[in-house]
Amino acid sequence: MDWDILRKIGLTEGEIRVYKALAFLGKSSTGGIMKKSGISSSKVYLILEKLIQKGLVSFIIENNVKKFQVTNPKSVLDYIENKKTDLEKTKKDFEEIIPQINSVIGKHDNEYAQVYRGFRGIKTVFNNSLEEMESGEEYGFFGVSNEEMNNKRVLNFFQNHHRKRVFKKIRVKGIVDTSLREFYEKRDVLGKFSSIRFHNLTMPIGMTIGKNRIVMVMWGDEDIAYEIVSKRIVEKYKIFFEEMWKKARK
């Protein structure tokens, strides 16, 4: 049995060990729980109290001795639903203060660079690029290499990204290596609100020129994204992109 699922729903290591011990023991006093779980007496009472509050453990009194037992396993589902409800409320509360946070951030014309590692990091930085843009706005990109684009994982990522872009009705222009012309003609990588041109220019790394940020991505054994947030640098790259766009072929 994979008890790690309990960690995924937010239980601590101690709570998992106590819950698991009780599941095997059935009804038990703290002595039996401590022996089975390896949790010390100074901690087991606190852990049991937390599990009781979460509705995962209950107790009865037998011969003046408090005995504990796990509740119906379906109570774990109830616990998950309650967490889901709490998270939704927290999400809504946070959404309400986002404008206030942005107004504070907006007072500072910050320029900075960040490095994101891993697939989730790359997903985050691309989502940031879309979130700062409004419907009808446009950004440009220099495409990744032939080798990277023929990687199914990379292709799926960009197709999902452009579905989000299309949903927001954000326009995009891309300049891609000529060797990928047939690839793009056979596959609907970008979707609607897009234009693409081809050029013999080989960029060493894929680059997206957003509203206020430049994103450069390297796909490989360790996926890495470099993000530069600077209106000044973005404007310089936009000029460069438009010059290359005029030279590129449809």
Tab-separated table of C-alpha atoms in Angstrom, residues 148-245:
chain	number	residue	atom	x	y	z
A	148	GLU	CA	14.323	20.670	-29.561
A	149	MET	CA	11.152	21.142	-31.606
A	150	ASN	CA	11.226	17.483	-32.646
A	151	ASN	CA	11.192	16.536	-28.975
A	152	LYS	CA	7.599	15.495	-28.239
A	153	ARG	CA	7.741	16.911	-24.717
A	154	VAL	CA	8.836	20.324	-25.999
A	155	LEU	CA	6.237	20.291	-28.781
A	156	ASN	CA	3.437	19.424	-26.335
A	157	PHE	CA	4.546	22.230	-24.026
A	158	PHE	CA	4.360	24.870	-26.741
A	159	GLN	CA	1.052	23.580	-28.097
A	160	ASN	CA	-0.444	23.865	-24.595
A	161	HIS	CA	1.098	27.312	-24.162
A	162	HIS	CA	-0.404	28.564	-27.417
A	163	ARG	CA	-3.826	27.171	-26.494
A	164	LYS	CA	-3.716	29.426	-23.430
A	165	ARG	CA	-2.564	32.315	-25.606
A	166	VAL	CA	-5.402	31.778	-28.102
A	167	PHE	CA	-7.905	31.638	-25.231
A	168	LYS	CA	-6.748	35.120	-24.154
A	169	LYS	CA	-6.765	36.287	-27.799
A	170	ILE	CA	-3.145	37.390	-27.611
A	171	ARG	CA	-1.367	37.701	-30.955
A	172	VAL	CA	2.077	36.256	-31.666
A	173	LYS	CA	4.700	36.574	-34.380
A	174	GLY	CA	7.453	34.004	-34.678
A	175	ILE	CA	10.706	33.798	-36.604
A	176	VAL	CA	11.826	30.204	-37.079
A	177	ASP	CA	14.813	28.546	-38.714
A	178	THR	CA	14.159	27.699	-42.378
A	179	SER	CA	14.874	24.018	-41.689
A	180	LEU	CA	11.636	23.876	-39.673
A	181	ARG	CA	9.366	25.163	-42.454
A	182	GLU	CA	7.974	21.726	-43.307
A	183	PHE	CA	7.575	20.926	-39.607
A	184	TYR	CA	5.391	23.991	-39.008
A	185	GLU	CA	3.444	23.514	-42.235
A	186	LYS	CA	2.439	19.983	-41.229
A	187	ARG	CA	1.550	20.767	-37.610
A	188	ASP	CA	-0.708	23.373	-36.070
A	189	VAL	CA	1.768	24.428	-33.407
A	190	LEU	CA	0.682	28.043	-32.924
A	191	GLY	CA	-3.056	28.077	-33.578
A	192	LYS	CA	-5.032	31.255	-34.217
A	193	PHE	CA	-3.896	34.876	-33.878
A	194	SER	CA	-0.421	33.965	-35.118
A	195	SER	CA	2.015	34.754	-37.931
A	196	ILE	CA	5.229	32.941	-38.696
A	197	ARG	CA	8.181	33.628	-40.953
A	198	PHE	CA	11.369	31.740	-41.703
A	199	HIS	CA	14.990	32.851	-41.681
A	200	ASN	CA	18.402	31.227	-41.970
A	201	LEU	CA	19.397	32.968	-38.755
A	202	THR	CA	20.176	30.300	-36.175
A	203	MET	CA	19.566	31.504	-32.644
A	204	PRO	CA	21.684	29.741	-29.997
A	205	ILE	CA	18.647	29.564	-27.720
A	206	GLY	CA	14.887	29.982	-28.053
A	207	MET	CA	13.747	33.469	-27.081
A	208	THR	CA	10.389	35.078	-26.333
A	209	ILE	CA	10.082	38.874	-26.322
A	210	GLY	CA	7.077	39.668	-24.167
A	211	LYS	CA	5.485	42.831	-22.900
A	212	ASN	CA	7.984	43.556	-20.148
A	213	ARG	CA	10.234	40.519	-20.156
A	214	ILE	CA	12.615	38.455	-22.245
A	215	VAL	CA	12.477	34.682	-21.755
A	216	MET	CA	15.228	32.375	-23.012
A	217	VAL	CA	14.884	28.613	-22.683
A	218	MET	CA	17.288	25.689	-22.894
A	219	TRP	CA	15.664	22.257	-23.100
A	220	GLY	CA	17.680	19.204	-22.115
A	221	ASP	CA	18.494	16.891	-19.234
A	222	GLU	CA	17.902	19.911	-17.007
A	223	ASP	CA	15.412	22.399	-18.452
A	224	ILE	CA	16.410	25.987	-17.699
A	225	ALA	CA	14.685	29.307	-18.401
A	226	TYR	CA	16.339	32.706	-18.058
A	227	GLU	CA	13.990	35.630	-17.496
A	228	ILE	CA	15.010	39.278	-17.842
A	229	VAL	CA	12.421	41.799	-16.694
A	230	SER	CA	13.305	45.200	-18.124
A	231	LYS	CA	11.243	47.514	-20.314
A	232	ARG	CA	14.425	49.062	-21.695
A	233	ILE	CA	15.890	45.731	-22.805
A	234	VAL	CA	12.537	44.560	-24.173
A	235	GLU	CA	12.273	47.659	-26.356
A	236	LYS	CA	15.765	47.047	-27.778
A	237	TYR	CA	14.906	43.448	-28.624
A	238	LYS	CA	11.575	44.446	-30.152
A	239	ILE	CA	13.428	46.721	-32.573
A	240	PHE	CA	15.831	43.876	-33.418
A	241	PHE	CA	12.924	41.454	-33.869
A	242	GLU	CA	11.066	43.780	-36.241
A	243	GLU	CA	14.211	44.238	-38.340
A	244	MET	CA	14.602	40.467	-38.618
A	245	TRP	CA	10.878	40.093	-39.332
